[in-house]
Every structure is written in structure tokens, then in C-alpha cells.
XYZ file of C-alpha atoms in Angstrom:
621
model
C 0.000 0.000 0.000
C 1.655 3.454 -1.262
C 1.983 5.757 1.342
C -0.378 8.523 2.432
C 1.046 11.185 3.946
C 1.258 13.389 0.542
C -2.714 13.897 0.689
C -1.801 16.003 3.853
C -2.843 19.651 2.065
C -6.484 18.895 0.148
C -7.497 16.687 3.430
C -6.754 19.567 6.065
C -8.354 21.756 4.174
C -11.555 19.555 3.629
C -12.730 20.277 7.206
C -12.905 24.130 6.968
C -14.649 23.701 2.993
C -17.236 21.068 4.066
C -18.521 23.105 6.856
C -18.691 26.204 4.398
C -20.495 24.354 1.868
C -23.333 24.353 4.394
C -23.171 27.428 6.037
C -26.954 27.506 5.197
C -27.708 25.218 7.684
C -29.707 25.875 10.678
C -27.357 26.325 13.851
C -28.910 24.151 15.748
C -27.703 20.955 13.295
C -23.839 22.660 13.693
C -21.642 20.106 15.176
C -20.117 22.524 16.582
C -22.724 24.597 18.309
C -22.712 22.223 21.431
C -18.662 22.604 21.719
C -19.114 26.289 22.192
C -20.530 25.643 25.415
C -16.883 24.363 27.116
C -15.783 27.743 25.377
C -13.138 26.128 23.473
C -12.006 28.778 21.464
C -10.063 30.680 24.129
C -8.339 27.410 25.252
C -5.137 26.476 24.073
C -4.118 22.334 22.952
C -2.655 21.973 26.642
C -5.833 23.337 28.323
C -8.336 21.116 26.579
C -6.502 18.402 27.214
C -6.247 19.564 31.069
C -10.173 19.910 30.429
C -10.317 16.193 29.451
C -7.898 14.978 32.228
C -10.509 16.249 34.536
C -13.508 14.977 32.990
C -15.051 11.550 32.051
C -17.775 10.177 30.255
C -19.038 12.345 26.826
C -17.551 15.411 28.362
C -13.932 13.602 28.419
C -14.487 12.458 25.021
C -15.584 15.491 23.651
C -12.908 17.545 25.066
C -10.016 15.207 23.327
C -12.169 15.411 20.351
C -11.343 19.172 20.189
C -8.077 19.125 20.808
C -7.387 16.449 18.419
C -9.108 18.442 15.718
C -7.284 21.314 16.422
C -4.028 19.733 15.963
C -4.751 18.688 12.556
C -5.859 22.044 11.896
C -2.088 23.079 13.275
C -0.696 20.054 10.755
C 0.594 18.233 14.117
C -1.060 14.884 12.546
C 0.913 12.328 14.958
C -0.094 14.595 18.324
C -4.028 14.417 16.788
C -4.351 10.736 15.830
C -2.704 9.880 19.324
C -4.977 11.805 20.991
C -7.998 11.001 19.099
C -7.008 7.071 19.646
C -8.423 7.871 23.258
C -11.753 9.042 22.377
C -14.757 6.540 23.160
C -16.961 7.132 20.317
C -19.682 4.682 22.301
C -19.141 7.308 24.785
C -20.516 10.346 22.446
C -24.277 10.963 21.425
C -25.090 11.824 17.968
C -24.071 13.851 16.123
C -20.602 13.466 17.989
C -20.279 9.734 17.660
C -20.184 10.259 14.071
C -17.605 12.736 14.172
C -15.398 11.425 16.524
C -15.413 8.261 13.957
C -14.653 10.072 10.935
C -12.138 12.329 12.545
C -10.646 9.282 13.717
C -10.851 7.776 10.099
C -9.428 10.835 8.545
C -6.340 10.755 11.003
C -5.467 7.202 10.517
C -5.909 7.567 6.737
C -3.274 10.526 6.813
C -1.281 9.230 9.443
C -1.898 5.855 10.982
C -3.209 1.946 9.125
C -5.463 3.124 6.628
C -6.458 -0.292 6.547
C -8.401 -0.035 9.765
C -10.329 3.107 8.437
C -13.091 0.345 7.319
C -13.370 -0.553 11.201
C -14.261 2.624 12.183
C -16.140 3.706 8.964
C -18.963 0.471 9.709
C -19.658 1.636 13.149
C -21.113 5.230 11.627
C -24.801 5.424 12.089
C -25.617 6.254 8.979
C -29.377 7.454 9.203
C -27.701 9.957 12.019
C -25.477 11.847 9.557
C -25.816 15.451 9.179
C -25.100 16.959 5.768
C -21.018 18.284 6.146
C -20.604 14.740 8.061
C -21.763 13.105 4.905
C -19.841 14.724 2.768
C -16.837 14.387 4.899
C -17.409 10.323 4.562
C -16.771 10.634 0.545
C -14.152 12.709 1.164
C -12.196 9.607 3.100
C -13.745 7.374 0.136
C -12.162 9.320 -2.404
C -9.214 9.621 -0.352
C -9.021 5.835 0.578
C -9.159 5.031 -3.281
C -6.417 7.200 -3.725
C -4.139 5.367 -1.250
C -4.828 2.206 -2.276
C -4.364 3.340 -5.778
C -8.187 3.072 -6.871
C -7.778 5.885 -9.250
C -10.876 4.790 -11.093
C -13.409 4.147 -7.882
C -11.352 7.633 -6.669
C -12.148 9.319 -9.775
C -16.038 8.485 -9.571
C -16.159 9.352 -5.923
C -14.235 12.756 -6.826
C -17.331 13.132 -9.445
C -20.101 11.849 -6.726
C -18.183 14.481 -4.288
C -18.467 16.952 -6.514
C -22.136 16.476 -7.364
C -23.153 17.171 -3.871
C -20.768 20.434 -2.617
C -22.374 23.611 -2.330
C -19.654 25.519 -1.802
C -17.929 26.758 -4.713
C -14.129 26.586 -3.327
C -14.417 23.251 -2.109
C -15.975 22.260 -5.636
C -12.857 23.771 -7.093
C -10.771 21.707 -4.549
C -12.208 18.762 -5.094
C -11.958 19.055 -8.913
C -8.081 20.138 -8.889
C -7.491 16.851 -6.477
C -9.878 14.902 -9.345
C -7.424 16.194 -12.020
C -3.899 15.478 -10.471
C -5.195 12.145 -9.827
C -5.370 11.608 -13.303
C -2.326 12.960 -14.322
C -0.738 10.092 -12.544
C -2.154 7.453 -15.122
C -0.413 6.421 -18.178
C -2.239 7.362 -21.724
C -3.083 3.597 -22.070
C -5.165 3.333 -18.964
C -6.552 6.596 -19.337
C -8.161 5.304 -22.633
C -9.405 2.113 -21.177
C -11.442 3.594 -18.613
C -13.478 5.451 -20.903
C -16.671 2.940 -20.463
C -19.353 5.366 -21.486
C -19.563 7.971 -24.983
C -20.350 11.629 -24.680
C -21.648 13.362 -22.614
C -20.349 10.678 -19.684
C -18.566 13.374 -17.425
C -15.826 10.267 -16.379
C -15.310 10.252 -19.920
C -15.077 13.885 -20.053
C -12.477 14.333 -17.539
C -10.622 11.571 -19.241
C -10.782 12.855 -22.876
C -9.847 16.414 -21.463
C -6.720 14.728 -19.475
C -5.538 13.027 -22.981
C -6.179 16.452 -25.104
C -4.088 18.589 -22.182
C -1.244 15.719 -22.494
C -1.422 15.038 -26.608
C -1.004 19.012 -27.099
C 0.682 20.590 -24.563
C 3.424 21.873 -26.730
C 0.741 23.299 -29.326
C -1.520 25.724 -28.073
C -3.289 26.530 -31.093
C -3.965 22.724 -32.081
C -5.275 22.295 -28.007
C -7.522 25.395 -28.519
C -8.842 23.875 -31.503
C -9.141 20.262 -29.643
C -10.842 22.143 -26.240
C -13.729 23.609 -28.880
C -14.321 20.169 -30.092
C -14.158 18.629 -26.684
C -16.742 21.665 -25.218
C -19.164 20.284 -27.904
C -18.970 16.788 -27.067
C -19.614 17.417 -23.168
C -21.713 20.955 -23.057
C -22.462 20.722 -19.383
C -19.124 19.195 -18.266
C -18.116 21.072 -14.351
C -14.401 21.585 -16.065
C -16.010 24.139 -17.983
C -16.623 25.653 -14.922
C -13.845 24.385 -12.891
C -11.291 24.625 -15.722
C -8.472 22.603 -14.504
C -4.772 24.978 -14.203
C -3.123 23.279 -16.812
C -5.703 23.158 -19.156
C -6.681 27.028 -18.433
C -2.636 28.120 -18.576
C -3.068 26.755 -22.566
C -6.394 28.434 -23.156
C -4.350 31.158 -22.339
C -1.388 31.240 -24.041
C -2.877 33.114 -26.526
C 0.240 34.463 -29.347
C 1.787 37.886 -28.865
C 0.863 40.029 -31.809
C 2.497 43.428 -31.415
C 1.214 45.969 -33.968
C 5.366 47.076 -34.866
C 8.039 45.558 -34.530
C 11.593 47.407 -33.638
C 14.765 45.486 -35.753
C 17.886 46.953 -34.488
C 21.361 45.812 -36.082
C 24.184 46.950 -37.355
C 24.275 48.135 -40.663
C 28.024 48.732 -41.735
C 31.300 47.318 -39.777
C 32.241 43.915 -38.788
C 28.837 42.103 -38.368
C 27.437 44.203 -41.534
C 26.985 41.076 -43.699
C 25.766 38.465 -40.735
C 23.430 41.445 -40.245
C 22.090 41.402 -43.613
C 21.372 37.539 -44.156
C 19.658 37.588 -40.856
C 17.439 40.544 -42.343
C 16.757 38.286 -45.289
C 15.659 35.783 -42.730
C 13.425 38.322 -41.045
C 11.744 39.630 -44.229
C 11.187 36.092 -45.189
C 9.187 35.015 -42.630
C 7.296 38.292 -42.424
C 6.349 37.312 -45.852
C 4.994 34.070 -44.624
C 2.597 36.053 -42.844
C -1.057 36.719 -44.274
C -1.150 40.424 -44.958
C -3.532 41.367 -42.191
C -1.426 39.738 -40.144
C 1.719 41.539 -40.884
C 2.960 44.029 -38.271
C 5.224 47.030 -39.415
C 8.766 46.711 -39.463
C 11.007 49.567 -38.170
C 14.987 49.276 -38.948
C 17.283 50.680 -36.557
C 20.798 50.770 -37.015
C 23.131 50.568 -34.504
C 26.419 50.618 -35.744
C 26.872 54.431 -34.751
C 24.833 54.985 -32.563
C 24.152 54.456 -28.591
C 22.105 51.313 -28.060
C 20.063 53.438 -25.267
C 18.929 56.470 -27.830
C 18.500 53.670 -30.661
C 15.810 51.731 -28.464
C 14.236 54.698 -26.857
C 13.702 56.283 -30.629
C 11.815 53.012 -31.486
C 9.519 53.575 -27.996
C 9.292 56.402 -29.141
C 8.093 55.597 -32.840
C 5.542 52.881 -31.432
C 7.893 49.661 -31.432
C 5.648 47.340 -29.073
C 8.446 44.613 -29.735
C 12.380 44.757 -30.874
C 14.133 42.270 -32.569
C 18.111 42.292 -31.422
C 20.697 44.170 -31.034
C 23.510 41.509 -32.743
C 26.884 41.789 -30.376
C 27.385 40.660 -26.836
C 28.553 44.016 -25.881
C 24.928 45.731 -26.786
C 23.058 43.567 -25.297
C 25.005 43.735 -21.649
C 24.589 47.313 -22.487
C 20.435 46.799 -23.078
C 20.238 44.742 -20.546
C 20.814 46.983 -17.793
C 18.295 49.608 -19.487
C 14.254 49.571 -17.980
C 12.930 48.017 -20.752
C 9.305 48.583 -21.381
C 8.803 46.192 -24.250
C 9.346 42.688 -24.798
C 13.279 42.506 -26.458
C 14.694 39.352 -28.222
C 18.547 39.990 -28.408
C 20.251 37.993 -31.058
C 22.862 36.866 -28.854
C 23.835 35.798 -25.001
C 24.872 37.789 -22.378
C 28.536 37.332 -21.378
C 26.969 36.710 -17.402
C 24.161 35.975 -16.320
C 22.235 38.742 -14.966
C 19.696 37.121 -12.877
C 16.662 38.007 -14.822
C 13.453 36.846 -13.524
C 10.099 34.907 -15.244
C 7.574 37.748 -16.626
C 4.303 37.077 -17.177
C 3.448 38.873 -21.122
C -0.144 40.490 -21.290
C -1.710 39.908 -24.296
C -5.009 42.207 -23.740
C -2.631 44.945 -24.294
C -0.062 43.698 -26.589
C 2.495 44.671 -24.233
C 4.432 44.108 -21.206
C 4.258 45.715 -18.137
C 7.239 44.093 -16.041
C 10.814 45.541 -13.860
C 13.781 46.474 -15.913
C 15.645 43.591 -17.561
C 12.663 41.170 -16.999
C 11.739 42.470 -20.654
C 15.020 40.588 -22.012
C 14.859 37.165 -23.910
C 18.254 35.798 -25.466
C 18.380 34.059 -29.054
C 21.357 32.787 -30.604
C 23.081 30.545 -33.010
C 25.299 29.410 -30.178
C 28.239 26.519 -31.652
C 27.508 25.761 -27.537
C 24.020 23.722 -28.709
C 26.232 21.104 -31.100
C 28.521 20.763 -28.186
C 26.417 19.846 -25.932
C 23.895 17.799 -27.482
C 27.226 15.893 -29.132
C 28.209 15.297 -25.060
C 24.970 13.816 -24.798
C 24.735 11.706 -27.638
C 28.317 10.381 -26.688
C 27.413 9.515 -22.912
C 24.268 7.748 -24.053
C 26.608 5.710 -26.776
C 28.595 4.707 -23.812
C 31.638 5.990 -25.091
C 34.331 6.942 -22.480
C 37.607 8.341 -23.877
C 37.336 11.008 -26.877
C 39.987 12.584 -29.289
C 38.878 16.337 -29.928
C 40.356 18.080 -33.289
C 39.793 21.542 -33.182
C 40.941 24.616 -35.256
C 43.673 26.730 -33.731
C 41.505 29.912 -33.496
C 39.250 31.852 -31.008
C 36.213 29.736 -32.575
C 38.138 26.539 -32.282
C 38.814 26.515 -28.984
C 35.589 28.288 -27.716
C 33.783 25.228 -28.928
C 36.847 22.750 -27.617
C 36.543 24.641 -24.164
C 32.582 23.726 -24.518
C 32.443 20.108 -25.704
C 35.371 19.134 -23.158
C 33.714 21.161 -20.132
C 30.189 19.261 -21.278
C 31.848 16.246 -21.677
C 33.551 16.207 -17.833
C 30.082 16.671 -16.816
C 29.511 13.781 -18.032
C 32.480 11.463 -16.212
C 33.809 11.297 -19.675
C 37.566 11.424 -19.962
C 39.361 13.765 -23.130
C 41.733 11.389 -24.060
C 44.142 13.391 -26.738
C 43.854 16.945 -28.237
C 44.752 18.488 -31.514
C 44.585 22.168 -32.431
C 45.154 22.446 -36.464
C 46.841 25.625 -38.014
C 47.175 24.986 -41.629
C 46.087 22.208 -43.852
C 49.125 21.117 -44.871
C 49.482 20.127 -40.556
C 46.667 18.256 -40.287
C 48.399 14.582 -41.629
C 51.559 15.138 -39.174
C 48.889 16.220 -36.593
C 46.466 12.968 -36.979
C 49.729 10.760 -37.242
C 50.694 11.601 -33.813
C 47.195 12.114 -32.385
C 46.726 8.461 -33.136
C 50.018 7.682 -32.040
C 50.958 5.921 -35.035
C 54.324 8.131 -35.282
C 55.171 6.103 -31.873
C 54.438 2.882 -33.614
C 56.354 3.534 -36.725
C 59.462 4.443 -34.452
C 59.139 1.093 -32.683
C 58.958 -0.854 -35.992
C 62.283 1.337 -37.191
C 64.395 0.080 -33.679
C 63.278 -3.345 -34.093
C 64.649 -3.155 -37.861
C 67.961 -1.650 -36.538
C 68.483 -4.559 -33.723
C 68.129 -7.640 -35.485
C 69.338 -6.051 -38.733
C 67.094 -7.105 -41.051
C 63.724 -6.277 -43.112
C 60.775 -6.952 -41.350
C 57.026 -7.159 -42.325
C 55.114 -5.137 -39.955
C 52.331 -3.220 -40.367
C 51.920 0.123 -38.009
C 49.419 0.076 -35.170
C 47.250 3.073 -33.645
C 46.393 3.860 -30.059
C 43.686 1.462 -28.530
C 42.281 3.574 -26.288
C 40.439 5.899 -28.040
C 36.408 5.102 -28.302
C 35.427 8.698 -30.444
C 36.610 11.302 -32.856
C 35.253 14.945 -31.456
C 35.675 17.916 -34.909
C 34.919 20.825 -35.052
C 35.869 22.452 -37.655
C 34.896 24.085 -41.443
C 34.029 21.399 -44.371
C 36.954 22.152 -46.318
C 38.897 21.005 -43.411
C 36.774 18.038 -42.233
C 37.565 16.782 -46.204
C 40.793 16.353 -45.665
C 40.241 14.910 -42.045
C 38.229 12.088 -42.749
C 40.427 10.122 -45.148
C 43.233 10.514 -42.781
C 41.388 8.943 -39.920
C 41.269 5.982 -42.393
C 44.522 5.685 -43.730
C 46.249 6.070 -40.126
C 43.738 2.692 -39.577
C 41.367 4.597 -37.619
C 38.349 4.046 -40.274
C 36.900 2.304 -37.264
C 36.398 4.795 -34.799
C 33.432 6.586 -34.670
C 33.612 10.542 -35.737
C 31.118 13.408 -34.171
C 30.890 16.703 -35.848
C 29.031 19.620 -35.235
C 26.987 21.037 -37.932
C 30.017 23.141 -39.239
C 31.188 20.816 -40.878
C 27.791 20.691 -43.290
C 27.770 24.260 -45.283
C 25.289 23.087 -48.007
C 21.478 22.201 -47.643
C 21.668 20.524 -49.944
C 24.622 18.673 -51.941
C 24.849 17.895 -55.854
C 26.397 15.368 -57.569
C 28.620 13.137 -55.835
C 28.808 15.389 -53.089
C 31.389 15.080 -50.147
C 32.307 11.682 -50.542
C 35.583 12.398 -47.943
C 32.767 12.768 -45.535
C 30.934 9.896 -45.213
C 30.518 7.763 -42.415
C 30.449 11.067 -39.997
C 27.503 11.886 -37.474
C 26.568 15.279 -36.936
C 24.116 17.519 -35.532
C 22.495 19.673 -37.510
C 19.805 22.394 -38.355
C 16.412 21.325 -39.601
C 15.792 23.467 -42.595
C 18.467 21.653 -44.549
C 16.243 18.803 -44.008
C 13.117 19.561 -45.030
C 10.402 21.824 -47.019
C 11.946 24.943 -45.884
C 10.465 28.779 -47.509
C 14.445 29.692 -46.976
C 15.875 27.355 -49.838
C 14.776 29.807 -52.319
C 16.226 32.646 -50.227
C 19.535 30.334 -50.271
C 19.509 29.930 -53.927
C 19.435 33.759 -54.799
C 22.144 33.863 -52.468
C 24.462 31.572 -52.519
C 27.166 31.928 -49.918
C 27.176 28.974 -47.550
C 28.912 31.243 -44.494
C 25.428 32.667 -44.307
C 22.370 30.274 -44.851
C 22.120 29.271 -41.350
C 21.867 32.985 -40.038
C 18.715 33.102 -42.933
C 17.271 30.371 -40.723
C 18.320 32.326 -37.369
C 16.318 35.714 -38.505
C 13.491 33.356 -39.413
C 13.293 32.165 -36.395
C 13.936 35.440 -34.368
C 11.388 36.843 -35.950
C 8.592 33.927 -35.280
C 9.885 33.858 -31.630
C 8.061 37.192 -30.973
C 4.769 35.876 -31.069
C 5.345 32.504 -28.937
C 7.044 34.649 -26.186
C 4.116 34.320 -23.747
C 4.442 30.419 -24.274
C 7.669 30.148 -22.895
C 6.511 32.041 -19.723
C 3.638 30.814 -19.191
C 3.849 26.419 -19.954
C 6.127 24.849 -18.174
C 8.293 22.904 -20.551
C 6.833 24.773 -23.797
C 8.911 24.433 -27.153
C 8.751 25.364 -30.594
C 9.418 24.218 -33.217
C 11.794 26.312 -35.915
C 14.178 26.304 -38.747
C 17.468 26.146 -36.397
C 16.132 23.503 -33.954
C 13.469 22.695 -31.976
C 13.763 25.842 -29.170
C 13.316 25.819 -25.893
C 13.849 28.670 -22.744
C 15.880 27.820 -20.087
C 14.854 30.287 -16.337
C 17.222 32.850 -17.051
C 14.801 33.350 -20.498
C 17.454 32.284 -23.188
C 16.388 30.441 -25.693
C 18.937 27.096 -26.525
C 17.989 24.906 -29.587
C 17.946 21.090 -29.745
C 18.753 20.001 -33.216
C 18.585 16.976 -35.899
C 21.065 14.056 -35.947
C 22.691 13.581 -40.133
C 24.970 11.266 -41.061
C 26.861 11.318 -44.378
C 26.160 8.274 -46.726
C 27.249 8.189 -50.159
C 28.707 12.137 -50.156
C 25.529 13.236 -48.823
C 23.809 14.282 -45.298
C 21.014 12.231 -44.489
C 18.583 13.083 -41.715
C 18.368 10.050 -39.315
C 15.647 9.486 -36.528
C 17.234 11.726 -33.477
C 19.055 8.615 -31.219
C 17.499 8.481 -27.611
C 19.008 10.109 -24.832
């Protein structure tokens, strides 16, 4: 028998609601209208029970009644079931027998055997209950389902419960316990206990538990779903009693700002990335159905101080901005009172402690503290790391090799696969940091130790003098191949893993290493056999091919997809707050907000076959 003590807070609480629920009813039926005679409301615990020490007979028992009710009310559940083990129920008239029995029943549910509740349960006079004592009694039924794990007999008493309560909290208490009851059965059991069609309300609380799970990640489809599902049960209580999970969805209604604020940079260093990702922007505003469209206000910031740039789009009626581009402008932002919603296109350099908002969508705007405004986007290198680290773990692979360019980039992303992979337990065997092409066969030679092997082979030639057939050997202890690095480099580094006899060992790339969307030809043969991550829009019907085809330089396409996204991200902002565990779906990755409100992307698994990248089903981990 599971154990009960986590239905402590909906059973404490069922005392105070019952009573409310009949607050209609003539005093002189009040269990409690008798008690008031001993005055027990100015006594403390101790006194009552001094009260009871000197008393005997019904007046004994009804002063340890009190005091065992009161400490349950105080959550002192061991004190109160001890104490109310000493009451003599055959001791008590009605209505007080009764109670003293189900407070009894309640205690040892919560605290004690439930299996004796049953004992004390049969010796209720039944035709003596008053109203709140009656529906305390399905209160311990639903509750003694639960613990034995009933949850379909709990489930019908919840409904039965709910049937009878007047008052409307206690209906709403009743109906939340109902729901989280549900939420602990599996989709397949859910289904099975649908006996009856529409409009059964068992049924209905079912169906509505299996729409809330099925499309929790999709708002709009569950909106759709929770129309059809109204229609199917039109007097259903969870219209009335929406559940909080279900109402959080009905809620999550998209963010729709009438103008939309793009600041970048539009000359310098980041000009061009700043340009494909305004392709990417423009494209997916195009997506848009014309009445949908906001306006779109550039802003550039090259020049100019980020604080006058944003304040002029305020100031021109942005109700949204997309950016700025460089880590430096957003620190600088960040620290700003922001009175709109911002989606910087990159992350801060530390962590600034910014807190959960909640987005109001009756007013298309956000009223919040300074920096709570701030969500961070970015094509961070720092997703393929770590979803590489992952993948690796769950492949039970132990010792890696990491080949990384000798750059800023390079080791940036060898800093974050190795810190990932220590995480992890996992052990970086060997490093290489590659200059220049022409390094990277000397580099690979010694990485796999075959340089060592060779030498051996030349001594043994030397001592006995002779020719000797012997093949060289690499290093054992090597279980995976971590590159990063650009695809005319990972060309070259493929076909050396194989002729230094390392054709065995699998090789993880990050989706660097993949520059086209798609390849022509006979493709990049020198790739094949590698695993990668990788972006989605190379993968399938994408509106950003054609964008990629007028312009065709492969150092930007993925920033296309970036903008895209960025752009689209506006509207599902209020998602991310609001629904716990909400993601979306996009052209970089499926993306998802972490609490400090930066968005990371989880991405698609490729492999190379035959010169080409091939989506594969994403490997479990």
C-alpha cells in the first residue's frame, strides 16, 4: 500500500470547505454549536486536554475530540491521531459519535493503518449523519481510493463528491485533487477507462486529461481540440472548474504586437551576418497573411548608442524589438528599464539574474521591472557541443579525441564540448589544435600515435638487422573522434582517420562541418561515415531554400534560418513564460527557454552516406 502522507494539504483543508459548503444550515444541526458551550475557542491544545484529564464520560471524550481536531488544523497529525485514539466514540451521542469516527478515520488515513479506516467507517450510524458529516465520509472514500491506488473508484467518488458540494471553493478543490489524480495514469489506462460515450462526465475528464497531455506543446492545435471537446460534453463542471493546466493553454494566446523594432548593425564587422539575418526576417514576415503583418522599423546601430537607438523606437511605437547583434549591446540593453518585450540575437557574457515575466496579451504589451523584458536568441556553436556530449554519454563511449581549429572559434567550442563532456564522467583522451592544412596529416599521425608505432617498428629493424614485415598500429584507447571544424577542413580529415587505420572509430561533428542544404552530384564523398548535428531546414520543405539559392554563400544560410526564427519567436514569447516545458518548433532547432529566459535549440542528428547528409531518426538520450 503506497503511502499517504502526501494527501496532507487537500485533506486539512476539507474540514474548513465542508462546513462552508453548508453554512446555510440551521445552527442548531452545527456540530459545533454544542462545543461552544466548554468555550473552546479561548483554550489552548494543553488546556483542553487539562479539560479532558478532569472529565469523564461524553464530556472527556468530547474535550479530546477538540483538541485532536485542532491539531490537525495546526498540521501536528501524529499529536491528533494519538490523541484522538483515546476518544470513546460509544461514549458520544449523535451527532458526535459520528464525528469522533470520521475524525478518527481521517487521522489514521493521513497518518496511521489506513487499513483499519473500514473498522471505524462500519460503526457510523448512517441514518444519524448530518449533511457536512456526509460529505466528509466521501471525502475519506475518495481519499481511501487514492491510497490504495483506486484511481478509477477515486475518480467516480471525486465526481459523486463533486455532485453534492455547495460551496464553490471546495468544488474547485475537489476538482483540482480529481485532475492530479489523473495525471498520474499512463495514456493507455486513461483510454481504457473510458466505459461510457459523450456526454459521460468520467469520460469527459478523461478525454480532457488526454487532449491537455497530446497538445501541450501546441496551443493553437489544443484550442482547436478544447472547442471540439466543449461540444462533445456541453455541461461538463471543467467548464466551470477549468483545470490549471488546461486554463494556462487556453491562455497562451500568441503575442501580436502591432510594430516591430529590428535593431542591427548596418556597416562594420557584423554588416553582412546582419544582412542575411534581415533576409531571414523579411522572409518570414512574408509568410505572414497580410492582415497579419505588423510594421517593421529598422534601426541601425552601428553608430549609434544602443540606449537612444531603443528609446527612438519607444518612441516611434515599437511594441516589440528584434536584437541588437553583439554581446557588448546587449550587456549594455540589458541593464536599461525596458518597457517592451526585447529578443537579443545573442547571449549575455553573465548571467544577470533576470526573472520569469508574465506577457499580457489584452494589451499587446508588457508591463514588467527592468531587464525582466530581455529574452536571449542565438546561433550558439555551444548547442552542437552539448547535445554531441549527450549523444556520446548515451553511446557509452568513455575516452574522446577532440580536433579543433587553432583559433578563437576553435577553442571556444573545444573549451565547450570538453567542459560538457567532464560533466559527463567522460575522460578527453588526446587533443589536436590544427593551423594549416598542410598540418593536419603530421597532426592525426601523432594524435593516433601511429608516429610512436612507426618508431618502434624502425628500432626493431635496426636490432636484429634485417627487413621486417610489420604493419603500423594506432592507439587502442580511443572510443570517439570529437571535430569541429569548417568542411573544407573536415575533407581532408576524414580520409586521414582511415589511412592512419582509424576508419573504425566513430567521428562526431558539429553542424560546421555541413555548409550546403543541400549537396549535388557526388557530393562530399571524404565525408561519409560522420555523425553530426544539424539544423532542420536543410532537411526539409523549408520557404528559406529559395532565399539560399538567390544567395548563394554557404557562411550565411544558417543565419537566414536564425532571422526566421527570431522573428517567429516574438509571437510565442508568452508560451515560454507561461507552460512549463513549452517548445517550438523552428528552422534552427526545436527551441526551448531555459529560467534565465534564453532560448537554446535542440537540433537533428545527419549522417553522411554516399557524399551526402542524411537526416536520421534523433538517437534516444
Amino acid at each position: 500500500m503506497k503511502p499517504v502522507s502526501h494527501y496532507l494539504p487537500a485533506s486539512l483543508l476539507v474540514a474548513s470547505f465542508l462546513l462552508a459548503a453548508c453554512s446555510s444550515t440551521p445552527p442548531a444541526k452545527q456540530i459545533s454549536a454544542p462545543v461552544e458551550r466548554f468555550d473552546q475557542h479561548s483554550l489552548s491544545v494543553e488546556q483542553l486536554l487539562l479539560q479532558a484529564e478532569k472529565s469523564s464520560g461524553s464530556r472527556k471524550a468530547r474535550w479530546l475530540m477538540e483538541a485532536s481536531e485542532r491539531l490537525k488544523q495546526q498540521q501536528q497529525l501524529p499529536q491528533a491521531l494519538e490523541i484522538a485514539r483515546q476518544i470513546k466514540p460509544q461514549m458520544l451521542s449523535q451527532p458526535y459519535q459520528n464525528q469522533s469516527l470520521l475524525l478518527i478515520a481521517q487521522l489514521e488515513l493521513l497518518q496511521g493503518d489506513p487499513s483499519q479506516i473500514d473498522i471505524y467507517l462500519q460503526l457510523l450510524t448512517q441514518p444519524a449523519l448530518l449533511t457536512e458529516q456526509r460529505l466528509m465520509l466521501m471525502e475519506i472514500r475518495a481519499l481511501q481510493a487514492e491510497a490504495s491506488n483506486n484511481l478509477l473508484d477515486s475518480l467516480q467518488a471525486r465526481i459523486n463528491l463533486g455532485h453534492q458540494l455547495i460551496n464553490q471553493q471546495a468544488k474547485a478543490e475537489n476538482y483540482q485533487r480529481l485532475w492530479q489524480n489523473l495525471s498520474k495514469m499512463e495514456a493507455a489506462a486513461l483510454d481504457a477507462f473510458r466505459f461510457q460515450p459523450p456526454p459521460d462526465e468520467a469520460s469527459g475528464w478523461i478525454d480532457l486529461r488526454l487532449l491537455s497531455n497530446n497538445n501541450a506543446a501546441d496551443p493553437d492545435q489544443f484550442q482547436g481540440a478544447w472547442s471540439n471537446w466543449q461540444a462533445s460534453y456541453p455541461a461538463h463542471p471543467a467548464k466551470d472548474f477549468t483545470p490549471e493546466s488546461v486554463g494556462k493553454l487556453l491562455q497562451a494566446m500568441p503575442f501580436m504586437p502591432q510594430q516591430i523594432a529590428i535593431i542591427l548593425p548596418a556597416s562594420g564587422r557584423t554588416e553582412a551576418a546582419s544582412k542575411a539575418i534581415m533576409r531571414g526576417i523579411s522572409t518570414a514576415w512574408f509568410e505572414q497573411s497580410a492582415e497579419q503583418r505588423p510594421t517593421l522599423k529598422v534601426y541601425d546601430t552601428s553608430k549609434q548608442d544602443i540606449g537612444l537607438v531603443y528609446q527612438q523606437a519607444i518612441t516611434d511605437g515599437a511594441q516589440a524589438v528584434i536584437g541588437p547583434l553583439t554581446k557588448e549591446r546587449v550587456s549594455q540593453l540589458a541593464q536599461m528599464d525596458l518597457q517592451v518585450p526585447v529578443l537579443a540575437l545573442n547571449y549575455l557574457k553573465e548571467t544577470l539574474g533576470v526573472e520569469v515575466v508574465t506577457l499580457d496579451n489584452r494589451n499587446d504589451s508588457l508591463d514588467s521591472q527592468p531587464s525582466q523584458q530581455l529574452f536571449q536568441f542565438a546561433l550558439s556553436p555551444e548547442d552542437d557541443t552539448r547535445e554531441i556530449a549527450e549523444q556520446m554519454h548515451f553511446d557509452e563511449i568513455e575516452r574522446v579525441a577532440v580536433l579543433t581549429p587553432a583559433s578563437s572559434w576553435g577553442d571556444r567550442l573545444n573549451r565547450a564540448f570538453s567542459q560538457e563532456w567532464e560533466k559527463l564522467d567522460g575522460e578527453v583522451a588526446s587533443q589536436f589544435r590544427f593551423t594549416t592544412d598542410d598540418q593536419l596529416s603530421k597532426g592525426i599521425r601523432k594524435l593516433l600515435k601511429v608516429d610512436s608505432s612507426e618508431a618502434r617498428i624502425r628500432r626493431l629493424k635496426r636490432v636484429y638487422g634485417r627487413q621486417m614485415e610489420s604493419r603500423p598500429r594506432r592507439r587502442q584507447d580511443i572510443d570517439a573522434i570529437f571535430i569541429a571544424s569548417r568542411p573544407q577542413q573536415a575533407k581532408l580529415l576524414r580520409p586521414l582517420f582511415d589511412y592512419y587505420y582509424a576508419a573504425d572509430i566513430p567521428v562526431y561533428a558539429t553542424s560546421h562541418v555541413n555548409s550546403q542544404y543541400q549537396a549535388t552530384g557526388d557530393g562530399d564523398k571524404d565525408l561519409n561515415g560522420i555523425r553530426l548535428v544539424d539544423l532542420p531546414w536543410k532537411y526539409q520543405s523549408s520557404p528559406l531554400k529559395p532565399v539560399a539559392e538567390i544567395y548563394q554563400d554557404p557562411r550565411y544560410q544558417n543565419l537566414y534560418a536564425f532571422g526566421f526564427d527570431a522573428y517567429n519567436l516574438i509571437s510565442q514569447l508568452p508560451r515560454f513564460v507561461q507552460l512549463e516545458g513549452f517548445c517550438s518548433n523552428g528552422q534552427t532547432g526545436q527551441l526551448c527557454m531555459d529560467q534565465d529566459q534564453s532560448i537554446h535549440r535542440n537540433l537533428v542528428w545527419a549522417k553522411y552516406r554516399r557524399g551526402h547528409s542524411q537526416l536520421r531518426e534523433k538517437p534516444v538520450n
